[in-house]
PDB file of C-alpha atoms and ligand atoms in Angstrom:
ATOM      1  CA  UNK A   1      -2.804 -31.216  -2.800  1.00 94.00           C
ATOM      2  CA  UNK A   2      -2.572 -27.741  -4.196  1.00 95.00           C
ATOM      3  CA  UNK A   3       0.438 -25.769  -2.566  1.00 97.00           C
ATOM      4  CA  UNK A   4      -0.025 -21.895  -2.890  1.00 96.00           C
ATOM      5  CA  UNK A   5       3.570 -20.348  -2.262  1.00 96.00           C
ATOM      6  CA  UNK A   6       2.905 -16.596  -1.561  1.00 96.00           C
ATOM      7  CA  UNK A   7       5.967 -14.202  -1.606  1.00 94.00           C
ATOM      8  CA  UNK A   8       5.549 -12.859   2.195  1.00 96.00           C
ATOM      9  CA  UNK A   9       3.700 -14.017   5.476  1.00 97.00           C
ATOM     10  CA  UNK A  10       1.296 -11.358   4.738  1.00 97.00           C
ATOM     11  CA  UNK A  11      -0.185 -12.030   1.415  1.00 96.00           C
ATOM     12  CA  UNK A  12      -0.059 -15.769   2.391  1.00 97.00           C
ATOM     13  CA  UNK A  13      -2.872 -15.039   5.555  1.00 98.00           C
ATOM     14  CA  UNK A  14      -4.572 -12.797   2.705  1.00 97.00           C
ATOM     15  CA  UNK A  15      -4.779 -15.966   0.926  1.00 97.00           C
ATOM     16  CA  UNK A  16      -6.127 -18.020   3.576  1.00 98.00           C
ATOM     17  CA  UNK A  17      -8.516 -15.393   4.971  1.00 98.00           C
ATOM     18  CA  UNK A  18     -10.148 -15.180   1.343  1.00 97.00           C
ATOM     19  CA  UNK A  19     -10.634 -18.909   1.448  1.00 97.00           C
ATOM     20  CA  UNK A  20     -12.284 -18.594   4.469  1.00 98.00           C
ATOM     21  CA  UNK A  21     -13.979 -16.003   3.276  1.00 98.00           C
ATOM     22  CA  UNK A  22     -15.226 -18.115   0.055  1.00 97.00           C
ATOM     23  CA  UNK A  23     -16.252 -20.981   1.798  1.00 98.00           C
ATOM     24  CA  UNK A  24     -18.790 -18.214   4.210  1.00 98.00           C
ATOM     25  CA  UNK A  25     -20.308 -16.431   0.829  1.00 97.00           C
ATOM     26  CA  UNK A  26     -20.861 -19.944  -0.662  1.00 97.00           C
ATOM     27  CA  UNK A  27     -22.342 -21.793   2.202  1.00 98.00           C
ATOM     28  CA  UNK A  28     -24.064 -19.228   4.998  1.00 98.00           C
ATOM     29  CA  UNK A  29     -24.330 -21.984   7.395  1.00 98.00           C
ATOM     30  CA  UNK A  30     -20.917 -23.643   7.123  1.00 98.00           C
ATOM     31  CA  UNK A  31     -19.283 -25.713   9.420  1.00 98.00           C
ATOM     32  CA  UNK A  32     -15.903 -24.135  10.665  1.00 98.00           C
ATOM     33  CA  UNK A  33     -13.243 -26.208  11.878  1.00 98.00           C
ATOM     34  CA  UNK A  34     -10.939 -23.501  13.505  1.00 98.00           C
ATOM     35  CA  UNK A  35      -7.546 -23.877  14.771  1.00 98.00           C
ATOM     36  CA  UNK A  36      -5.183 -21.830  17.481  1.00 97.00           C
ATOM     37  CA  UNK A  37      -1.550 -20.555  17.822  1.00 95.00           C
ATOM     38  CA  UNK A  38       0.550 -17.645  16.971  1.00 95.00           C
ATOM     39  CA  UNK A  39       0.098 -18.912  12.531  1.00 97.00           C
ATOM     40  CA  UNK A  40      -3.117 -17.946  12.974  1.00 98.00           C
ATOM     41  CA  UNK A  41      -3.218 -14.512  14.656  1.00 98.00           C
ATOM     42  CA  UNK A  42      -3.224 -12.208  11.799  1.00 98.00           C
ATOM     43  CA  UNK A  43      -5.414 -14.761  10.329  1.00 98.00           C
ATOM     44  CA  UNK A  44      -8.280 -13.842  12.442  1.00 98.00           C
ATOM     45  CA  UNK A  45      -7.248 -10.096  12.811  1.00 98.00           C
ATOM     46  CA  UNK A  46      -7.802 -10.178   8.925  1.00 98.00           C
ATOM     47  CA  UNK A  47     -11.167 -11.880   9.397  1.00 98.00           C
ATOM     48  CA  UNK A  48     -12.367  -9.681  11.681  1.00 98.00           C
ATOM     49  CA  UNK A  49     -11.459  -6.415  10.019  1.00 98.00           C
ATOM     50  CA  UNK A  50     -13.345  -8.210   6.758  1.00 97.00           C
ATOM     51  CA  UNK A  51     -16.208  -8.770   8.548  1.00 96.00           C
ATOM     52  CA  UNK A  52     -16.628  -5.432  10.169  1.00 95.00           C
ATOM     53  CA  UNK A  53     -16.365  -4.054   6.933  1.00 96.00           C
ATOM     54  CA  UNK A  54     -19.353  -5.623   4.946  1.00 92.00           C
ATOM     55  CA  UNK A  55     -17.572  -9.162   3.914  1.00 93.00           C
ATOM     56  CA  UNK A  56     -19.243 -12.412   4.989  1.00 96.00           C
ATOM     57  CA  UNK A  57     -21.359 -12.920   8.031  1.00 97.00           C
ATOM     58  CA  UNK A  58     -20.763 -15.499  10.695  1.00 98.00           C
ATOM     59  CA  UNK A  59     -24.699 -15.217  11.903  1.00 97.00           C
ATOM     60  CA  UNK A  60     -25.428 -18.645  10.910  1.00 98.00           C
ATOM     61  CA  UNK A  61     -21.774 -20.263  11.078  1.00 98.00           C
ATOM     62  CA  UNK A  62     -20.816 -23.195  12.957  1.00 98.00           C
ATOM     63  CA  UNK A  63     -17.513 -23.606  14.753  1.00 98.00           C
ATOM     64  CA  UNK A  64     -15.616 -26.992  15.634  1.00 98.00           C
ATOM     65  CA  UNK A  65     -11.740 -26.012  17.298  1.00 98.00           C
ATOM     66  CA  UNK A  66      -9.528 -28.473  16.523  1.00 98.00           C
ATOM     67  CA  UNK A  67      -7.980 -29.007  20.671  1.00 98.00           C
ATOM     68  CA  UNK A  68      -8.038 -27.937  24.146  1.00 98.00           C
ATOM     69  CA  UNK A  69      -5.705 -28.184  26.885  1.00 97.00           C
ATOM     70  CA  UNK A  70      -6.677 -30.842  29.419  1.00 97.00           C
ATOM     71  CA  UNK A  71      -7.346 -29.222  32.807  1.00 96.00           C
ATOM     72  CA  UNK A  72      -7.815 -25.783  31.668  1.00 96.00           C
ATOM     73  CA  UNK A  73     -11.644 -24.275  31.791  1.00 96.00           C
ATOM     74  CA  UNK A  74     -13.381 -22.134  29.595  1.00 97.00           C
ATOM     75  CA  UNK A  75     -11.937 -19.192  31.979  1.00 96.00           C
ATOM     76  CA  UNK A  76      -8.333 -20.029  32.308  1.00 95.00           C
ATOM     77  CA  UNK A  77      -6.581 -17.317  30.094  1.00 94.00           C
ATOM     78  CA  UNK A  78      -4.536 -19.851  28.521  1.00 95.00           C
ATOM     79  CA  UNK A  79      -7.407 -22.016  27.031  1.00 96.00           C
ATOM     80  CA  UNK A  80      -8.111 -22.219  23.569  1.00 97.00           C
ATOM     81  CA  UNK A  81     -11.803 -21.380  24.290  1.00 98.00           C
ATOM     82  CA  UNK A  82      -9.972 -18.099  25.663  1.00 97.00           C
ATOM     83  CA  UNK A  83      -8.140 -17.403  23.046  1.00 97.00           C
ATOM     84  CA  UNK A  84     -10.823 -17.810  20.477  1.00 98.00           C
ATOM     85  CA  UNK A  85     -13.601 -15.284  22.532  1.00 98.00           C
ATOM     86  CA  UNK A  86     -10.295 -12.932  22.569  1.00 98.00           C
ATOM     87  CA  UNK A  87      -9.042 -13.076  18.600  1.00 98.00           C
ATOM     88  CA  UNK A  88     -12.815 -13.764  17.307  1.00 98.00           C
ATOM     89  CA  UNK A  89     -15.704 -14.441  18.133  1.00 98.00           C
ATOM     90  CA  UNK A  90     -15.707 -11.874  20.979  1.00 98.00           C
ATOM     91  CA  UNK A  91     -15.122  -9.437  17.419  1.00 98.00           C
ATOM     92  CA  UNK A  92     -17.428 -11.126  15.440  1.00 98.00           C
ATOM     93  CA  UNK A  93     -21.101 -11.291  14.403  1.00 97.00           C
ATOM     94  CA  UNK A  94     -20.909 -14.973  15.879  1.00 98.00           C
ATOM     95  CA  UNK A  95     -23.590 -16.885  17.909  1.00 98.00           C
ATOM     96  CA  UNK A  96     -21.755 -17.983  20.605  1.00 98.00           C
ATOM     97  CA  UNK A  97     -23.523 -21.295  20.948  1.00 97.00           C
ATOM     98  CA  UNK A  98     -22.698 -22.596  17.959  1.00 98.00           C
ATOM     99  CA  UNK A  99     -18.498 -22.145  18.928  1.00 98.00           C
ATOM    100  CA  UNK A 100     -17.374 -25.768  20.286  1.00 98.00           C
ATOM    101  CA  UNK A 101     -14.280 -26.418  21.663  1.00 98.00           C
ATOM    102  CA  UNK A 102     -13.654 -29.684  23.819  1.00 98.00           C
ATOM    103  CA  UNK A 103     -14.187 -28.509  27.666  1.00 98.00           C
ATOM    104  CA  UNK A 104     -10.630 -28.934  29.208  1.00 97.00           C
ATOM    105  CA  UNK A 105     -12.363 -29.272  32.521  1.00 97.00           C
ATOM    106  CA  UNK A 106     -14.617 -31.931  31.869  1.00 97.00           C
ATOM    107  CA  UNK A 107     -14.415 -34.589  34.607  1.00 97.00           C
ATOM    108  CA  UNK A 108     -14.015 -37.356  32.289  1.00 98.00           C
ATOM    109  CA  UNK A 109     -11.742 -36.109  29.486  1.00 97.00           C
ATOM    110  CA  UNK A 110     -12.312 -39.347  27.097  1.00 97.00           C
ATOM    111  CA  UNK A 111     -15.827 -39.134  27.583  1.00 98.00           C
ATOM    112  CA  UNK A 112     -15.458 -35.567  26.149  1.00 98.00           C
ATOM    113  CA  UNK A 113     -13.915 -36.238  23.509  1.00 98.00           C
ATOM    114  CA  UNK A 114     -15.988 -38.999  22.098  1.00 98.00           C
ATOM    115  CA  UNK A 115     -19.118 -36.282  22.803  1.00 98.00           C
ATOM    116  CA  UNK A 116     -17.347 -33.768  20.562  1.00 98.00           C
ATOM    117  CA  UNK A 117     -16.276 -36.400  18.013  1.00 98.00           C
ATOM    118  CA  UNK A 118     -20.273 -36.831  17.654  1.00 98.00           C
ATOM    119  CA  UNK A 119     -21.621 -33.425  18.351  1.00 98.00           C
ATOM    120  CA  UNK A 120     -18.979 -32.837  14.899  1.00 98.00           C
ATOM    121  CA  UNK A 121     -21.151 -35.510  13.145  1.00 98.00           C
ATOM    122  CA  UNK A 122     -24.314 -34.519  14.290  1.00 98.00           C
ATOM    123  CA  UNK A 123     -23.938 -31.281  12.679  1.00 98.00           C
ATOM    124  CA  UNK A 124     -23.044 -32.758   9.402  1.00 98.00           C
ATOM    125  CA  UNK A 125     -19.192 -32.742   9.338  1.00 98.00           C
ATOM    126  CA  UNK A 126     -16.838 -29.551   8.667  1.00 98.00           C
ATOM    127  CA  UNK A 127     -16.743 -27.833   5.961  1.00 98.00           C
ATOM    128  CA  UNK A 128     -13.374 -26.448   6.244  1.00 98.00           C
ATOM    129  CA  UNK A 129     -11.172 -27.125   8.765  1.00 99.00           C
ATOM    130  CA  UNK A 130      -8.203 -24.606   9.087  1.00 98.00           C
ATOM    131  CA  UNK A 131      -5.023 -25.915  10.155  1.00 98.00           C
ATOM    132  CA  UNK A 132      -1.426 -24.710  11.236  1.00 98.00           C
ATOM    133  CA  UNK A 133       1.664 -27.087  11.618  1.00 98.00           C
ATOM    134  CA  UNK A 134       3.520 -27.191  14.327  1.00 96.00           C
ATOM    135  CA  UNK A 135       7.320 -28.184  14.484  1.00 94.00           C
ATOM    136  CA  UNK A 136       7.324 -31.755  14.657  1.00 95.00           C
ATOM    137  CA  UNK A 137       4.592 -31.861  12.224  1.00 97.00           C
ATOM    138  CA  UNK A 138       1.833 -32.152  14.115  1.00 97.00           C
ATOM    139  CA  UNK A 139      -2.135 -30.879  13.008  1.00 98.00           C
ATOM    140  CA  UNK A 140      -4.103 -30.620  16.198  1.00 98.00           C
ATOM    141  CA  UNK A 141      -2.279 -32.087  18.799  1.00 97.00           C
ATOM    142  CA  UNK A 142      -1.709 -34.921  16.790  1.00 98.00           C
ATOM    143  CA  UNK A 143       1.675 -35.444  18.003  1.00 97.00           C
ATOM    144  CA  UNK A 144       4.418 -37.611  15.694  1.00 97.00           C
ATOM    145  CA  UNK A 145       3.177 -41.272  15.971  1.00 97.00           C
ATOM    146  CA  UNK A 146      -0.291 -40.602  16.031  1.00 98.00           C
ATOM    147  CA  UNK A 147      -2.602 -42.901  13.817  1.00 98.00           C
ATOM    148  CA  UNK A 148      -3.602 -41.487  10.767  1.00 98.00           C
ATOM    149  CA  UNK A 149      -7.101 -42.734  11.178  1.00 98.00           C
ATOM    150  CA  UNK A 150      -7.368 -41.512  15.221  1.00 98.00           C
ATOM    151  CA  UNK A 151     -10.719 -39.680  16.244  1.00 98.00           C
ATOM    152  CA  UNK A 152     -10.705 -37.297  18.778  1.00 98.00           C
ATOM    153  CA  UNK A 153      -8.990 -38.138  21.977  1.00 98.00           C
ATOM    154  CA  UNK A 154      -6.831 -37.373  24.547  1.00 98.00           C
ATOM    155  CA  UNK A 155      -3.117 -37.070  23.797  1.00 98.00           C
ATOM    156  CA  UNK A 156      -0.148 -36.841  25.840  1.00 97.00           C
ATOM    157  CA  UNK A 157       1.669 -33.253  24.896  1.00 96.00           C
ATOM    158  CA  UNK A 158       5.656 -33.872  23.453  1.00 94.00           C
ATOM    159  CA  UNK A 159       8.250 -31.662  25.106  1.00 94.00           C
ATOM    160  CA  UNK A 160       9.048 -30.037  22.016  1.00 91.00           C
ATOM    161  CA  UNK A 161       4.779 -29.416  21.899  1.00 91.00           C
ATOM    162  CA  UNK A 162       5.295 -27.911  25.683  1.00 94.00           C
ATOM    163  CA  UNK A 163       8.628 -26.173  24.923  1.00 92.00           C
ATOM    164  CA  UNK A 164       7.116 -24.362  22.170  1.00 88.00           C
ATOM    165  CA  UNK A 165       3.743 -23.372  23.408  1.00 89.00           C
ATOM    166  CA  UNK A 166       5.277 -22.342  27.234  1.00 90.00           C
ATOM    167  CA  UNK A 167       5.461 -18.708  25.921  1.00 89.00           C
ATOM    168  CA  UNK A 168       1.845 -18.210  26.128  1.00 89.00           C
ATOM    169  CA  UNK A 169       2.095 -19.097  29.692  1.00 91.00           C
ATOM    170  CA  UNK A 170       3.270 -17.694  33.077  1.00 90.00           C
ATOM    171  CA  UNK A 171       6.165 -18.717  34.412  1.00 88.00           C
ATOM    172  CA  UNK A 172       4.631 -19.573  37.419  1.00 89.00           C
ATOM    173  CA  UNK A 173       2.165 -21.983  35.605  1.00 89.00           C
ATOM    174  CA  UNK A 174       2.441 -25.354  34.554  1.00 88.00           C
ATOM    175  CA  UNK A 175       2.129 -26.435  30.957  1.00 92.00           C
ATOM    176  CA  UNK A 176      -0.304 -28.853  30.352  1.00 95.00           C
ATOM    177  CA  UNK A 177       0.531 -32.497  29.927  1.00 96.00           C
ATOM    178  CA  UNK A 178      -2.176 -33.815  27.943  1.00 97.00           C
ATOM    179  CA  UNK A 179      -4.824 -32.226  25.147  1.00 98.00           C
ATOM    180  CA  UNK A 180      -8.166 -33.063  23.725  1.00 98.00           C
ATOM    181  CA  UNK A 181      -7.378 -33.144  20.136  1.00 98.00           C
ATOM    182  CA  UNK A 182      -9.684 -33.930  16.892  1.00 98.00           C
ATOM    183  CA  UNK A 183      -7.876 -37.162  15.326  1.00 98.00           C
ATOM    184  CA  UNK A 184      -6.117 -37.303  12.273  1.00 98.00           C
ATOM    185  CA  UNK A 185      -9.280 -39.567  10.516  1.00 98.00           C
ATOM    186  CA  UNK A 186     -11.862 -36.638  12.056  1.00 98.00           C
ATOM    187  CA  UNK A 187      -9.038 -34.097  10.457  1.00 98.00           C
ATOM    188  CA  UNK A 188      -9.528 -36.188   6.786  1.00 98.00           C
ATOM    189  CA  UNK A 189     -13.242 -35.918   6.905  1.00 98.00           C
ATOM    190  CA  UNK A 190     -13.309 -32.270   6.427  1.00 98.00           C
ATOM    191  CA  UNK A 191     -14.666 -31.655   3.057  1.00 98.00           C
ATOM    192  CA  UNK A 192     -11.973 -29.067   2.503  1.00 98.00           C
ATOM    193  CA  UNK A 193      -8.277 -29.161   4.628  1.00 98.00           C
ATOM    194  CA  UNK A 194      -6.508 -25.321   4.744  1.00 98.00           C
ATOM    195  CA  UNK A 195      -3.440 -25.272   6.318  1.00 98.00           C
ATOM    196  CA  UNK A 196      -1.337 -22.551   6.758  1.00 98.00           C
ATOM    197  CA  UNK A 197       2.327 -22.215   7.809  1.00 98.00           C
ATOM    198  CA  UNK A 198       4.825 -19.197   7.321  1.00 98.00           C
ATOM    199  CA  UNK A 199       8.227 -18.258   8.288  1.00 98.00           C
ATOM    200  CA  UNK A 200      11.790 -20.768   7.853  1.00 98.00           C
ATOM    201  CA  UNK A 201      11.197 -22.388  11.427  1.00 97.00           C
ATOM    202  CA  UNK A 202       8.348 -24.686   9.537  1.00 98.00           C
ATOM    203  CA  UNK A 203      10.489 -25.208   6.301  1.00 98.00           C
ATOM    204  CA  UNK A 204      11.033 -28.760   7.684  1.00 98.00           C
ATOM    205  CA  UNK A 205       7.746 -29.695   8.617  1.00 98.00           C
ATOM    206  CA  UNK A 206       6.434 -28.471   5.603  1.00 98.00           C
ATOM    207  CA  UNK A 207       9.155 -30.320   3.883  1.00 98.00           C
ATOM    208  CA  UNK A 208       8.053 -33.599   4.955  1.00 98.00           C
ATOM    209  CA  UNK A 209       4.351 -32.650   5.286  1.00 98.00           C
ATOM    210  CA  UNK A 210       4.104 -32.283   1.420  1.00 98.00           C
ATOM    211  CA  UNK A 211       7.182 -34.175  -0.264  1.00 98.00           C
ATOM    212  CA  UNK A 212       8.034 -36.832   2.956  1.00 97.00           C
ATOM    213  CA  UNK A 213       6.500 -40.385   2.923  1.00 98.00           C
ATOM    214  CA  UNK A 214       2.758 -40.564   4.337  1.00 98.00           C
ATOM    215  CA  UNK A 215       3.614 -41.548   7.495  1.00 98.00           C
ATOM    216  CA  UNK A 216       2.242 -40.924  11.154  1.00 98.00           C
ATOM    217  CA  UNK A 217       5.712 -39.696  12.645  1.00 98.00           C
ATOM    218  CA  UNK A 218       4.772 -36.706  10.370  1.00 98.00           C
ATOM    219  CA  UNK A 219       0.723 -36.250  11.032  1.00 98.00           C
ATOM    220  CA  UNK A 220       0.485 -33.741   8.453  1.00 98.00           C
ATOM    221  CA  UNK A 221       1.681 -36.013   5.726  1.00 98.00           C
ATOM    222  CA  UNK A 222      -1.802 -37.297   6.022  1.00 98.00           C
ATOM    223  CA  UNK A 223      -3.027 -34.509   4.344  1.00 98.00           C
ATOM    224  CA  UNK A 224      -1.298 -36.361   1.210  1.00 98.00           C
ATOM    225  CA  UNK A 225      -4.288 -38.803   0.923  1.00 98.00           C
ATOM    226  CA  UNK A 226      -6.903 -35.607   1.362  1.00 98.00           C
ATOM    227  CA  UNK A 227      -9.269 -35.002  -2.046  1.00 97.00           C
ATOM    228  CA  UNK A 228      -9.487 -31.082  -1.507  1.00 97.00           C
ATOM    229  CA  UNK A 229      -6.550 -30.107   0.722  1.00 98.00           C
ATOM    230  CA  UNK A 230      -5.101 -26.297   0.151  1.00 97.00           C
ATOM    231  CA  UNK A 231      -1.714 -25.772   1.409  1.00 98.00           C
ATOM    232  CA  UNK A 232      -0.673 -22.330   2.071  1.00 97.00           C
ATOM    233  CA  UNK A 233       3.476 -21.350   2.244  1.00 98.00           C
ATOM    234  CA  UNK A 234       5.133 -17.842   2.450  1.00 96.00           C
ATOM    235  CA  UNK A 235       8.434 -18.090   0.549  1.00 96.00           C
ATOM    236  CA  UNK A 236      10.464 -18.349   4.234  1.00 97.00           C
ATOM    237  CA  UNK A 237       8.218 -21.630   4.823  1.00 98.00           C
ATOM    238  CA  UNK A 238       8.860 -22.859   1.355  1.00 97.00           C
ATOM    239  CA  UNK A 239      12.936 -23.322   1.716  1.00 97.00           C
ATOM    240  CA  UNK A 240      12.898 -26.832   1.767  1.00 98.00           C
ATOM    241  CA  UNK A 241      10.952 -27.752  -0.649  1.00 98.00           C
ATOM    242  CA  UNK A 242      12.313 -29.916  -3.600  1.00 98.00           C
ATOM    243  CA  UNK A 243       9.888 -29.525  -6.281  1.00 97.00           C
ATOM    244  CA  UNK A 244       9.399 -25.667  -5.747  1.00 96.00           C
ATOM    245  CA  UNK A 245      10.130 -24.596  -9.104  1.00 94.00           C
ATOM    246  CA  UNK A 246       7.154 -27.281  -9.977  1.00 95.00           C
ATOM    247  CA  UNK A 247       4.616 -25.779  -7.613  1.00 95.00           C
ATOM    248  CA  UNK A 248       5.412 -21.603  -8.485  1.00 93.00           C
ATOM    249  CA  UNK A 249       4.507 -22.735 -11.965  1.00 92.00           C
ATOM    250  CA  UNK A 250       1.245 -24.764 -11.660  1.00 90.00           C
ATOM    251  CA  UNK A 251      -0.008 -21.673  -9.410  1.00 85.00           C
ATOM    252  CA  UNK A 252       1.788 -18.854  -9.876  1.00 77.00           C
ATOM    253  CA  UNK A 253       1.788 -16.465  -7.150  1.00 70.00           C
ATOM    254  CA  UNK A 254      -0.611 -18.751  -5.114  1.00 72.00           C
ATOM    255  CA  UNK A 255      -3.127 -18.951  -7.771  1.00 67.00           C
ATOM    256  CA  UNK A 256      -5.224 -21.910  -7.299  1.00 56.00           C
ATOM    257  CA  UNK A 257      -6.422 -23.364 -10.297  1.00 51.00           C
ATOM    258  CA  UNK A 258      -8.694 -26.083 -11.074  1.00 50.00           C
ATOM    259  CA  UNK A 259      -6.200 -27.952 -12.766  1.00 46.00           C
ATOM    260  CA  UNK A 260      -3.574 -29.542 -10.235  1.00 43.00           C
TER     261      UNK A 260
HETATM  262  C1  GLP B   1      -0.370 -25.714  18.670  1.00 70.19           C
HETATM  263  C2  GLP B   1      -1.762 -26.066  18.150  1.00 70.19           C
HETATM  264  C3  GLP B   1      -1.739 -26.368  16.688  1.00 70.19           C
HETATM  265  C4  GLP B   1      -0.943 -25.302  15.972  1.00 70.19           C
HETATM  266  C5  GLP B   1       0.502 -25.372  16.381  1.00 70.19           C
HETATM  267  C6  GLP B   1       1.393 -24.356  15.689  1.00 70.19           C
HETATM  268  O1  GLP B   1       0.297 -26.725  19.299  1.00 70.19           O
HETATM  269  N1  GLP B   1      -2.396 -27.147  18.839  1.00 70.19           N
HETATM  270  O2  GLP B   1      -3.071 -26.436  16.205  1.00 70.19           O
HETATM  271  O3  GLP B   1      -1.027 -25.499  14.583  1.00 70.19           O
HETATM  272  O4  GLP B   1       0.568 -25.191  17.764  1.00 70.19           O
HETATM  273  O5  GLP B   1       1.454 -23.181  16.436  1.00 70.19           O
HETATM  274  P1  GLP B   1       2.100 -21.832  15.945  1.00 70.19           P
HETATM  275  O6  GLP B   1       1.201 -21.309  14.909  1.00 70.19           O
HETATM  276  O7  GLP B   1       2.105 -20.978  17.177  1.00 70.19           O
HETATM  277  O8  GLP B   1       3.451 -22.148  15.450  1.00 70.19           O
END
């Protein structure tokens, strides 16, 4: 596990858009495995602005998201596929038929799920899969208990999950129970893990994501048994990390180097 610790929130999406970035320029054709939520905002405002300004092309990218909300279509403006059209690839030289999410509104949700599982494999596996954290330490919407070798699937949605993703909705509207979600064994087959997670309200999660047990009531502790995973911090995110001192010295300021 390499953990860059950037000073701000800023230069720590910097970071994770020039990884991004990297993997593009190196492999034309790569296999994106993207993620949603508020982390990842400025993420893709930063890609954007790179690619309208000469840096890599996503012409002959391929997109995987990591979940959708069960029961939302394409169209619902709360639907990941929404949200990506809105922060990307509506901005972006992208071919829109190569961006996959799971459809929400497919009639038989576990039959959806084991088509994207496969439509994944069919195009060779992800090259990088980008990844924020949410609360309770879930990747995806691999909620705490989830196996660490799951595919994708439907899951049922925790309160906490609901609680903290209801400000994206209407009042009037109902959250969504369940979610389509990569597993936590499709997760591990990226070739390369990047997960990203600022600000003190993920100090815990990050806490036990990178120094905790491996252990499925923390999904992202899975991450432990990854080859190539990058974890990316901003000081605030950082807090509650015991070996700290350890990590600002093998890469200072959120240098990776080879040697880990
Ligand atoms: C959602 C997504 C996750 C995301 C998490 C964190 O539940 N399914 O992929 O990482 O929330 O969201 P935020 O970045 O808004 O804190």
């Amino acid at each position: 596990m390499k953990v860059l610790i950037l000073e701000t929130a800023d230069t720590a999406q910097e970071r994770v858009v020039s990884l991004i970035a990297q993997t593009m320029r190196d492999k034309p054709n790569a296999v994106l495995g993207l993620a949603t939520g508020g982390t990842m905002l400025p993420v893709y405002e930063k890609l954007v602005a790179l690619n309208k300004s000469g840096g890599p092309s996503f012409r002959d990218v391929t997109t995987f998201n990591l979940d959708e909300y069960v029961g939302l279509g394409p169209d619902h403006p709360q639907s990941y596929r929404s949200y990506m059209n809105d922060v990307l690839f509506g901005k972006v030289d992208i071919n829109l038929q190569r961006t996959h999410l799971p459809r929400g509104d497919a009639r038989n949700p576990e039959d959806e799920a084991l088509r994207y599982e496969a439509a994944i494999a069919q195009c060779g596996g992800l090259d990088l899969q980008l990844l924020g954290l949410g609360h309770n330490g879930h990747i995806g919407f691999n909620e705490p208990t989830s196996s660490l070798k799951s595919r994708t699937r439907i899951k049922t949605l925790t309160k906490e999950t609901r609680d903290a993703n209801s400000r994206y909705f209407r009042a009037d509207e109902t959250i969504p129970t369940f979610a389509i979600t990569m597993g936590v064994g499709t997760i591990l087959d990226a070739r390369h893990c990047l997960l990203l997670a600022t600000g003190t309200q993920k100090a815990d999660a990050v806490a036990a994501m990178i120094e905790g047990p491996l252990a499925a009531v923390c999904p992202a502790s899975a991450l432990q048994l990854h080859p190539k995973a990058t974890i990316v911090i901003d000081m605030a995110a950082a807090a509650k990390l015991k070996l700290l001192d350890y990590y600002l010295h093998v890469h200072p300021d959120g240098t990776a180097r080879e040697i880990v």
